[in-house]
Amino acid sequence: MLRAALAEAALRGQTSSVDEERRRRAFERLVDQHAARVHALARRLGPAGEADDLVQETFIRAWRGLARFRRDAEVSTWLYRILLNACRDRFRRRALKLPETPERSTPQDPARAVAQRELVDRVFLAVEELPPRQREAILLRTRAALSYAEIATVMGVRVGSVKSHLVAARRALVARFGAELDPRTEAAE
Amino acid sequence: MSAHPVMRLPALLDGELAPAEAAEVNAHLDACDGCRREAERMQGLDLLLAPREELPLGLRTRLREIPTQHRAPVAVRFRWAAAAVVLMAVGAALLWNRGQPAVDSPTRDVASTPDVPAPISAQERMERALVAGTVEADAYLDELGETILEPLYVASASKDDAVARAALRRLGALGVRDALPVLRRSLDREALRRTAIASLGVLGDPRAVPALRPFLADRATATLAIQSLVRIGEERAAQALADHAAREPGAVVIDALGAVGGEPAARALANMAASGGRFAARARLVAQESEAVLVPALLDVADGRDEHDASRALALLERLAPEDAVRRLAVMLERSTQRVGAARVLARIDSADAVAAVLRAGHAEDLDVVFDGAGPGAEAQLIEELDARDWRRRTRAIELLGRCGGARAVARLAELRGDRALAPHAVEALGRIGGADAVRTLAELGTERRLAAEVVAALGATGRAEAVPEILALAKRSRRLHRAALDALTHIPLPEAVTAIVTLDGGRHLRAPTNHALRQMDATLVKRALIAMLDTENAAGARHALSKLTRRGSRGAP
């Protein structure tokens, strides 16, 4: 049994080496193009402090699935879908309420960064308190910059639902933070 | 104007509206301030949520290496096969290793018997002693004295990670300045990185700071790098920690800032303490030990252009009430944005200078509020101000005494009864001060006919039970005072006041002004008081009032 399996492995290795190399290059391209955005999303979508792990898990799953994947156009939505499922899995497994993860890079002025961060943290805390689908929709939109159609594919819902989730999420947050969201002169860094 | 397209704003901002529809919503936004503000806030929200952070150090490399570590399984059987290959490899490696001498097993022998002639080079002997870590080995290494340096540099580049690490540790501990480039170079080798970071700290050379900075950003090495920077402890190190704290505040870096001290650290702590964020309390705690540096740093933030930060810094200064900050705060009174905050701190400092500075800031109602509950220093300064020549200054001092006066103010205000212009202000201030003393003084002032109406109102403003009989007494003097008394009593939220209002009316059927007065008060209080009155001589009036209130289905519980 073991010997048969080994033989098969050896055989696979020989026959697919070219494919493998090509796949590896495609994978590296995938990492270069999407890792940053996937990570940015994972920081807020998944449990606190697990972003690195989640991204790694996502790309491992992607690597394993790459052989079955063909069309380039949907690669990003496919990746985000893997990530979303991984995040949902983790929350489900732990039934964990995620605390804030204040990690971000800083503009030049530390004082303003600290103040701004405080608001950012509160906003993300509020995002975490949104109903799960609203939270996912707004994070996919703002952190991964996906279109409504892409969000719908990733979440496995219809575009109409995406729209209403986004309206509800944004209105709730705007109502909650009100004037604090008014564009301050340098708020955009 | 068409209905507000609030539901379509997100789609507009996301570029998901059809052109015609987008034009329509945009046209509405041009005309409607409310919707435009909502849209701007949604944009502000998106800006806050947008990612700004970079991929953590090393993660991209780890991700790119996934194909070398994870085979892409084609079928389940294949996965089994892969596992088998790994197992075989591990087994083979173990067998091979058993045949080989383990890294440090012969070392101990050599080190413990350094004189035994062995077919190994001096370099090799030193390296074995390095990793042995026994007392004998250390003694041997110490004996080598300065001659150890060259072999150590060589060992630090050894392919054997254990040897290289031991060499780096030794180099750091020896504190030789020349070790710096070697340690710095070793940062590039992943297996040596942690040791190199720690050894740079032990070495304590501030020139290592730039090389350490990048490792603050990597979670895996951040704590180690922070510890090393604390050990280096020079201003450049403090600055690196401060920068890191601004980027990623946390308990470890805050404690590190406290430990490293100095100007940049104090400033970073002040910023964090003022931020009100998650770590503000800790930063404050750590910073308090160096208040001398904290206060100037906070003043800088308070004086800065960012209103948000400034107000937080001022709030913190208010708690610290630093007496030596009066002059700088006084300057801030001239700025429109920070003046109230600065005034608040000054009022809290409560020295004559501080209060005088606020008073000098002119006739500014926005500053008056800072005197609410200010201390005895403010009271003293304001009492002094009562002797000012300018009547406007005197008037203002009287008003402000109403906000923060105590027993001394009451006595001094009573003395103003003879001043036709100021006496009404003084009476009003006494009402604001409240308290038994003020009520007694007001009762005395009530004997002056021209002040009586003001006294009645002020007695009401005290909100005290003792004021009720005084108001009743004054009310009997004239119809005008009777009306004023009704009004004053409504400001006293006590059953005594309700009883007094009904008593003032005296009739079986209450008059309209009486009913009106009762309706000004808390309905529950009024009902309770009226029910209690049903057993007294004024039962008829109370019953009438109750029936009126019930019929109106007025506020409050029955």
CSV table of C-alpha atoms in Angstrom, one decimal, chain B residues 125-516:
chain,number,residue,atom,x,y,z
B,125,ARG,CA,38.2,24.4,20.3
B,126,MET,CA,37.0,27.9,21.0
B,127,GLU,CA,33.8,27.3,19.2
B,128,ARG,CA,33.1,24.1,21.1
B,129,ALA,CA,33.8,25.9,24.4
B,130,LEU,CA,31.4,28.7,23.2
B,131,VAL,CA,28.4,26.4,22.8
B,132,ALA,CA,29.2,24.3,25.8
B,133,GLY,CA,28.2,26.9,28.3
B,134,THR,CA,29.8,25.2,31.3
B,135,VAL,CA,31.8,26.9,34.0
B,136,GLU,CA,35.0,25.3,32.8
B,137,ALA,CA,34.3,26.4,29.2
B,138,ASP,CA,33.7,29.9,30.3
B,139,ALA,CA,36.9,30.0,32.4
B,140,TYR,CA,38.7,28.8,29.3
B,141,LEU,CA,37.2,31.5,27.1
B,142,ASP,CA,38.0,34.2,29.7
B,143,GLU,CA,41.6,33.0,29.8
B,144,LEU,CA,41.9,33.8,26.1
B,145,GLY,CA,41.5,37.5,26.8
B,146,GLU,CA,41.7,39.8,23.8
B,147,THR,CA,43.0,37.0,21.6
B,148,ILE,CA,39.4,35.7,21.5
B,149,LEU,CA,38.1,38.6,19.4
B,150,GLU,CA,39.4,37.4,16.0
B,151,PRO,CA,38.2,33.8,16.5
B,152,LEU,CA,34.8,35.2,17.7
B,153,TYR,CA,34.4,37.2,14.5
B,154,VAL,CA,35.1,34.1,12.6
B,155,ALA,CA,32.7,32.0,14.7
B,156,SER,CA,29.9,34.6,14.3
B,157,ALA,CA,29.9,33.7,10.7
B,158,SER,CA,29.9,29.9,11.4
B,159,LYS,CA,27.4,27.8,9.4
B,160,ASP,CA,26.5,26.2,12.7
B,161,ASP,CA,23.8,28.4,14.0
B,162,ALA,CA,24.5,27.4,17.6
B,163,VAL,CA,28.1,28.4,17.3
B,164,ALA,CA,27.3,31.7,15.6
B,165,ARG,CA,24.7,32.6,18.2
B,166,ALA,CA,27.0,31.9,21.1
B,167,ALA,CA,29.7,34.0,19.4
B,168,LEU,CA,27.3,36.9,19.0
B,169,ARG,CA,26.2,36.7,22.6
B,170,ARG,CA,29.8,36.8,23.7
B,171,LEU,CA,30.6,39.7,21.4
B,172,GLY,CA,27.7,41.7,22.9
B,173,ALA,CA,28.8,40.9,26.4
B,174,LEU,CA,32.4,41.9,25.8
B,175,GLY,CA,31.2,45.4,24.8
B,176,VAL,CA,33.7,45.8,22.1
B,177,ARG,CA,32.8,48.7,19.8
B,178,ASP,CA,34.2,46.8,16.8
B,179,ALA,CA,31.5,44.1,17.4
B,180,LEU,CA,28.8,46.4,16.1
B,181,PRO,CA,29.2,45.7,12.3
B,182,VAL,CA,29.4,42.0,13.0
B,183,LEU,CA,26.2,42.1,15.0
B,184,ARG,CA,24.5,44.3,12.5
B,185,ARG,CA,25.3,42.0,9.7
B,186,SER,CA,24.0,39.0,11.6
B,187,LEU,CA,20.5,40.7,11.7
B,188,ASP,CA,20.2,39.5,8.1
B,189,ARG,CA,20.5,35.9,8.9
B,190,GLU,CA,17.2,34.7,10.2
B,191,ALA,CA,18.5,32.0,12.5
B,192,LEU,CA,20.7,34.6,14.2
B,193,ARG,CA,18.4,37.5,14.2
B,194,ARG,CA,17.0,37.3,17.7
B,195,THR,CA,20.4,36.8,19.3
B,196,ALA,CA,21.8,39.7,17.3
B,197,ILE,CA,19.1,42.0,18.4
B,198,ALA,CA,19.5,41.0,22.0
B,199,SER,CA,23.3,41.3,21.8
B,200,LEU,CA,23.1,44.8,20.2
B,201,GLY,CA,21.1,45.8,23.3
B,202,VAL,CA,23.8,44.3,25.6
B,203,LEU,CA,26.5,46.0,23.6
B,204,GLY,CA,24.6,49.3,24.2
B,205,ASP,CA,26.0,51.2,21.3
B,206,PRO,CA,23.5,53.9,20.1
B,207,ARG,CA,24.8,53.5,16.5
B,208,ALA,CA,22.8,50.3,16.5
B,209,VAL,CA,19.5,52.1,16.7
B,210,PRO,CA,18.8,52.5,13.0
B,211,ALA,CA,19.5,48.8,12.5
B,212,LEU,CA,17.1,47.9,15.2
B,213,ARG,CA,14.3,50.1,14.1
B,214,PRO,CA,12.8,47.8,11.4
B,215,PHE,CA,12.5,45.0,13.9
B,216,LEU,CA,10.1,47.0,16.0
B,217,ALA,CA,7.5,46.6,13.2
B,218,ASP,CA,7.7,42.8,13.2
B,219,ARG,CA,5.7,41.2,15.9
B,220,ALA,CA,8.1,38.3,16.3
B,221,THR,CA,11.0,40.6,17.2
B,222,ALA,CA,9.3,43.7,18.5
B,223,THR,CA,9.6,43.0,22.2
B,224,LEU,CA,13.2,41.9,21.9
B,225,ALA,CA,14.0,45.1,19.9
B,226,ILE,CA,12.2,47.2,22.5
B,227,GLN,CA,14.2,45.7,25.3
B,228,SER,CA,17.5,46.3,23.4
B,229,LEU,CA,16.6,49.9,22.8
B,230,VAL,CA,15.9,50.4,26.5
B,231,ARG,CA,19.3,48.9,27.2
B,232,ILE,CA,20.9,51.3,24.8
B,233,GLY,CA,18.9,54.0,26.5
B,234,GLU,CA,20.3,56.9,24.6
B,235,GLU,CA,18.2,59.7,22.9
B,236,ARG,CA,18.2,58.0,19.5
B,237,ALA,CA,16.9,54.9,21.1
B,238,ALA,CA,14.2,56.8,23.0
B,239,GLN,CA,13.2,58.5,19.7
B,240,ALA,CA,12.9,55.1,18.0
B,241,LEU,CA,10.7,53.9,20.9
B,242,ALA,CA,8.6,57.0,20.7
B,243,ASP,CA,8.1,56.6,17.0
B,244,HIS,CA,7.1,53.0,17.5
B,245,ALA,CA,4.7,54.0,20.3
B,246,ALA,CA,3.0,56.4,18.0
B,247,ARG,CA,2.6,53.7,15.4
B,248,GLU,CA,1.7,50.9,17.6
B,249,PRO,CA,1.0,51.8,21.2
B,250,GLY,CA,1.1,49.0,23.7
B,251,ALA,CA,1.9,48.2,27.3
B,252,VAL,CA,5.4,47.0,26.5
B,253,VAL,CA,6.5,50.1,24.6
B,254,ILE,CA,4.9,52.4,27.2
B,255,ASP,CA,6.9,50.8,30.0
B,256,ALA,CA,9.9,51.0,27.8
B,257,LEU,CA,9.4,54.7,27.3
B,258,GLY,CA,9.1,55.1,31.1
B,259,ALA,CA,12.3,53.2,31.6
B,260,VAL,CA,14.3,55.0,28.9
B,261,GLY,CA,13.2,58.5,30.0
B,262,GLY,CA,14.4,61.7,28.4
B,263,GLU,CA,12.6,64.3,26.3
B,264,PRO,CA,11.3,62.3,23.3
B,265,ALA,CA,10.0,59.5,25.6
B,266,ALA,CA,8.2,62.0,27.8
B,267,ARG,CA,6.7,63.7,24.7
B,268,ALA,CA,5.5,60.3,23.4
B,269,LEU,CA,4.0,59.4,26.7
B,270,ALA,CA,2.3,62.8,26.9
B,271,ASN,CA,0.8,62.3,23.5
B,272,MET,CA,-0.5,58.9,24.5
B,273,ALA,CA,-1.7,60.0,27.8
B,274,ALA,CA,-3.6,62.8,26.2
B,275,SER,CA,-5.1,60.6,23.5
B,276,GLY,CA,-7.6,58.9,25.7
B,277,GLY,CA,-7.0,55.7,23.8
B,278,ARG,CA,-6.7,52.2,25.1
B,279,PHE,CA,-3.3,52.8,26.7
B,280,ALA,CA,-3.8,56.4,27.9
B,281,ALA,CA,-4.2,55.3,31.6
B,282,ARG,CA,-1.0,53.3,31.5
B,283,ALA,CA,0.9,56.1,29.7
B,284,ARG,CA,-0.3,58.6,32.4
B,285,LEU,CA,0.8,56.3,35.1
B,286,VAL,CA,4.2,55.9,33.6
B,287,ALA,CA,4.5,59.5,32.7
B,288,GLN,CA,3.6,60.7,36.2
B,289,GLU,CA,7.0,59.8,37.5
B,290,SER,CA,8.4,62.4,35.2
B,291,GLU,CA,5.9,65.2,35.5
B,292,ALA,CA,8.5,67.8,35.0
B,293,VAL,CA,8.9,66.7,31.4
B,294,LEU,CA,5.3,65.7,31.0
B,295,VAL,CA,3.8,69.1,31.6
B,296,PRO,CA,5.8,71.0,29.0
B,297,ALA,CA,5.1,68.2,26.5
B,298,LEU,CA,1.4,68.4,27.2
B,299,LEU,CA,1.5,72.2,26.8
B,300,ASP,CA,3.1,71.7,23.4
B,301,VAL,CA,0.3,69.4,22.4
B,302,ALA,CA,-2.3,71.8,23.9
B,303,ASP,CA,-0.7,74.7,22.0
B,304,GLY,CA,-0.7,72.7,18.8
B,305,ARG,CA,-2.9,73.2,15.8
B,306,ASP,CA,-4.9,70.0,16.2
B,307,GLU,CA,-8.0,71.0,18.2
B,308,HIS,CA,-8.8,67.4,19.1
B,309,ASP,CA,-5.5,66.6,20.6
B,310,ALA,CA,-5.3,70.0,22.2
B,311,SER,CA,-8.5,69.6,24.1
B,312,ARG,CA,-7.4,66.2,25.3
B,313,ALA,CA,-4.0,67.6,26.5
B,314,LEU,CA,-5.8,70.4,28.2
B,315,ALA,CA,-8.1,67.9,29.9
B,316,LEU,CA,-5.1,66.1,31.2
B,317,LEU,CA,-3.5,69.3,32.3
B,318,GLU,CA,-6.6,70.2,34.1
B,319,ARG,CA,-6.2,67.1,36.2
B,320,LEU,CA,-2.5,67.8,36.9
B,321,ALA,CA,-3.1,71.6,37.5
B,322,PRO,CA,0.6,72.5,37.1
B,323,GLU,CA,1.3,75.8,38.7
B,324,ASP,CA,4.2,76.6,36.6
B,325,ALA,CA,2.1,76.5,33.4
B,326,VAL,CA,0.2,79.7,34.1
B,327,ARG,CA,2.1,81.9,31.8
B,328,ARG,CA,1.8,79.6,28.8
B,329,LEU,CA,-1.9,78.9,29.4
B,330,ALA,CA,-2.5,82.6,29.7
B,331,VAL,CA,-1.2,83.0,26.2
B,332,MET,CA,-3.6,80.3,25.0
B,333,LEU,CA,-6.5,82.4,26.2
B,334,GLU,CA,-6.0,84.6,23.3
B,335,ARG,CA,-6.6,81.8,20.8
B,336,SER,CA,-10.2,81.1,19.9
B,337,THR,CA,-9.9,77.3,19.9
B,338,GLN,CA,-8.1,76.5,23.1
B,339,ARG,CA,-9.3,79.4,25.3
B,340,VAL,CA,-12.0,77.6,27.2
B,341,GLY,CA,-9.8,74.6,27.9
B,342,ALA,CA,-6.9,76.7,28.9
B,343,ALA,CA,-9.1,78.8,31.2
B,344,ARG,CA,-10.4,75.6,32.8
B,345,VAL,CA,-6.9,74.5,33.6
B,346,LEU,CA,-6.2,78.0,35.0
B,347,ALA,CA,-9.3,77.9,37.1
B,348,ARG,CA,-8.3,74.5,38.4
B,349,ILE,CA,-4.8,75.8,39.2
B,350,ASP,CA,-6.7,78.3,41.3
B,351,SER,CA,-3.8,80.6,42.1
B,352,ALA,CA,-4.3,84.3,42.2
B,353,ASP,CA,-2.1,84.6,39.0
B,354,ALA,CA,-4.1,82.0,37.2
B,355,VAL,CA,-7.5,83.5,38.0
B,356,ALA,CA,-6.3,87.0,37.2
B,357,ALA,CA,-5.2,85.8,33.8
B,358,VAL,CA,-8.7,84.5,33.1
B,359,LEU,CA,-10.2,87.7,34.3
B,360,ARG,CA,-7.9,89.7,32.1
B,361,ALA,CA,-9.0,87.8,29.1
B,362,GLY,CA,-11.9,90.2,28.9
B,363,HIS,CA,-15.6,90.1,29.0
B,364,ALA,CA,-16.0,86.6,27.7
B,365,GLU,CA,-19.1,84.7,28.6
B,366,ASP,CA,-17.5,81.5,27.2
B,367,LEU,CA,-15.0,81.7,30.0
B,368,ASP,CA,-17.4,82.2,32.8
B,369,VAL,CA,-18.3,78.6,32.9
B,370,VAL,CA,-14.8,77.7,34.0
B,371,PHE,CA,-15.5,79.2,37.4
B,372,ASP,CA,-18.2,76.7,38.1
B,373,GLY,CA,-17.0,75.1,41.3
B,374,ALA,CA,-13.6,76.7,41.1
B,375,GLY,CA,-11.6,76.8,44.3
B,376,PRO,CA,-10.9,79.3,47.1
B,377,GLY,CA,-8.1,80.9,45.1
B,378,ALA,CA,-10.6,82.0,42.5
B,379,GLU,CA,-13.0,83.2,45.2
B,380,ALA,CA,-10.2,85.3,46.9
B,381,GLN,CA,-9.2,86.8,43.6
B,382,LEU,CA,-12.8,87.6,42.6
B,383,ILE,CA,-13.4,89.3,46.0
B,384,GLU,CA,-10.4,91.4,45.4
B,385,GLU,CA,-11.8,92.2,42.0
B,386,LEU,CA,-14.9,93.7,43.7
B,387,ASP,CA,-12.7,96.7,44.6
B,388,ALA,CA,-11.9,97.3,41.0
B,389,ARG,CA,-12.6,100.8,39.6
B,390,ASP,CA,-14.3,99.7,36.5
B,391,TRP,CA,-18.0,98.8,37.4
B,392,ARG,CA,-18.1,96.2,34.6
B,393,ARG,CA,-15.2,94.3,36.2
B,394,ARG,CA,-17.1,94.6,39.5
B,395,THR,CA,-20.3,93.3,38.0
B,396,ARG,CA,-18.5,90.4,36.4
B,397,ALA,CA,-16.7,89.5,39.6
B,398,ILE,CA,-20.1,89.4,41.3
B,399,GLU,CA,-21.5,87.1,38.7
B,400,LEU,CA,-18.6,84.8,38.8
B,401,LEU,CA,-18.7,84.7,42.6
B,402,GLY,CA,-22.2,83.3,42.1
B,403,ARG,CA,-20.5,80.4,40.3
B,404,CYS,CA,-17.7,79.6,42.8
B,405,GLY,CA,-18.3,81.6,45.9
B,406,GLY,CA,-18.3,80.3,49.4
B,407,ALA,CA,-18.9,81.7,52.9
B,408,ARG,CA,-16.4,84.6,52.4
B,409,ALA,CA,-18.2,85.6,49.2
B,410,VAL,CA,-21.6,85.5,50.9
B,411,ALA,CA,-20.4,87.9,53.6
B,412,ARG,CA,-18.7,90.2,51.1
B,413,LEU,CA,-21.7,90.3,48.7
B,414,ALA,CA,-24.0,91.2,51.6
B,415,GLU,CA,-22.0,94.3,52.1
B,416,LEU,CA,-23.0,95.5,48.7
B,417,ARG,CA,-26.6,96.1,49.8
B,418,GLY,CA,-26.0,99.8,49.9
B,419,ASP,CA,-24.8,100.0,46.3
B,420,ARG,CA,-27.9,100.6,44.1
B,421,ALA,CA,-26.3,99.4,40.9
B,422,LEU,CA,-24.5,96.3,42.3
B,423,ALA,CA,-26.9,95.1,45.0
B,424,PRO,CA,-29.3,93.4,42.6
B,425,HIS,CA,-26.4,91.5,41.0
B,426,ALA,CA,-25.2,90.6,44.5
B,427,VAL,CA,-28.6,89.2,45.4
B,428,GLU,CA,-28.7,87.1,42.3
B,429,ALA,CA,-25.2,85.8,43.0
B,430,LEU,CA,-26.2,84.9,46.5
B,431,GLY,CA,-29.1,82.9,45.1
B,432,ARG,CA,-26.7,81.0,42.9
B,433,ILE,CA,-24.3,80.3,45.7
B,434,GLY,CA,-27.1,78.8,47.7
B,435,GLY,CA,-26.5,77.2,51.0
B,436,ALA,CA,-27.9,78.0,54.4
B,437,ASP,CA,-25.6,81.1,54.8
B,438,ALA,CA,-26.8,82.6,51.6
B,439,VAL,CA,-30.5,82.0,52.5
B,440,ARG,CA,-30.0,83.7,55.8
B,441,THR,CA,-28.3,86.6,54.2
B,442,LEU,CA,-30.9,86.9,51.5
B,443,ALA,CA,-33.7,86.9,54.2
B,444,GLU,CA,-31.9,89.9,55.8
B,445,LEU,CA,-31.6,91.7,52.5
B,446,GLY,CA,-35.3,91.1,51.8
B,447,THR,CA,-36.1,93.7,54.4
B,448,GLU,CA,-34.9,96.3,51.9
B,449,ARG,CA,-38.0,97.1,49.8
B,450,ARG,CA,-36.3,97.8,46.5
B,451,LEU,CA,-34.5,94.5,46.6
B,452,ALA,CA,-37.4,92.4,47.8
B,453,ALA,CA,-38.4,91.1,44.3
B,454,GLU,CA,-34.8,90.1,43.5
B,455,VAL,CA,-34.5,88.5,46.9
B,456,VAL,CA,-37.6,86.3,46.4
B,457,ALA,CA,-36.2,85.1,43.0
B,458,ALA,CA,-32.8,84.4,44.5
B,459,LEU,CA,-34.3,82.5,47.4
B,460,GLY,CA,-36.0,80.3,44.9
B,461,ALA,CA,-32.8,79.8,43.1
B,462,THR,CA,-31.1,78.4,46.2
B,463,GLY,CA,-33.5,75.5,45.9
B,464,ARG,CA,-33.4,75.0,49.7
B,465,ALA,CA,-36.1,74.1,52.1
B,466,GLU,CA,-35.0,76.9,54.5
B,467,ALA,CA,-35.8,79.4,51.7
B,468,VAL,CA,-39.5,78.4,51.6
B,469,PRO,CA,-40.7,80.2,54.8
B,470,GLU,CA,-38.7,83.3,53.8
B,471,ILE,CA,-40.4,83.4,50.5
B,472,LEU,CA,-43.8,82.9,52.1
B,473,ALA,CA,-43.1,85.8,54.5
B,474,LEU,CA,-42.1,88.1,51.7
B,475,ALA,CA,-45.0,87.1,49.5
B,476,LYS,CA,-47.4,88.6,52.0
B,477,ARG,CA,-46.0,92.1,51.5
B,478,SER,CA,-47.5,92.9,48.1
B,479,ARG,CA,-49.3,91.4,45.1
B,480,ARG,CA,-46.2,91.8,43.0
B,481,LEU,CA,-44.1,89.8,45.5
B,482,HIS,CA,-46.9,87.2,45.8
B,483,ARG,CA,-46.6,86.6,42.0
B,484,ALA,CA,-42.8,86.5,42.3
B,485,ALA,CA,-43.0,84.0,45.2
B,486,LEU,CA,-45.2,81.6,43.2
B,487,ASP,CA,-42.5,81.6,40.5
B,488,ALA,CA,-39.6,81.3,42.9
B,489,LEU,CA,-41.2,78.4,44.7
B,490,THR,CA,-41.4,76.4,41.5
B,491,HIS,CA,-37.7,76.4,41.4
B,492,ILE,CA,-37.5,74.6,44.7
B,493,PRO,CA,-38.0,70.9,43.9
B,494,LEU,CA,-39.2,69.9,47.4
B,495,PRO,CA,-42.7,69.0,48.8
B,496,GLU,CA,-42.4,72.0,51.1
B,497,ALA,CA,-42.5,74.3,48.0
B,498,VAL,CA,-45.6,72.5,46.7
B,499,THR,CA,-47.3,72.9,50.1
B,500,ALA,CA,-46.3,76.6,50.1
B,501,ILE,CA,-47.8,77.2,46.7
B,502,VAL,CA,-51.1,75.7,47.7
B,503,THR,CA,-51.0,77.6,51.0
B,504,LEU,CA,-50.3,80.9,49.2
B,505,ASP,CA,-53.4,80.4,47.1
B,506,GLY,CA,-55.5,79.6,50.3
B,507,GLY,CA,-58.7,79.0,48.4
B,508,ARG,CA,-60.8,75.9,47.9
B,509,HIS,CA,-60.6,76.3,44.2
B,510,LEU,CA,-57.1,77.1,43.1
B,511,ARG,CA,-56.5,80.1,40.9
B,512,ALA,CA,-55.1,79.8,37.5
B,513,PRO,CA,-51.6,81.1,38.4
B,514,THR,CA,-51.4,78.5,41.2
B,515,ASN,CA,-52.3,75.7,38.9
B,516,HIS,CA,-49.8,77.1,36.3
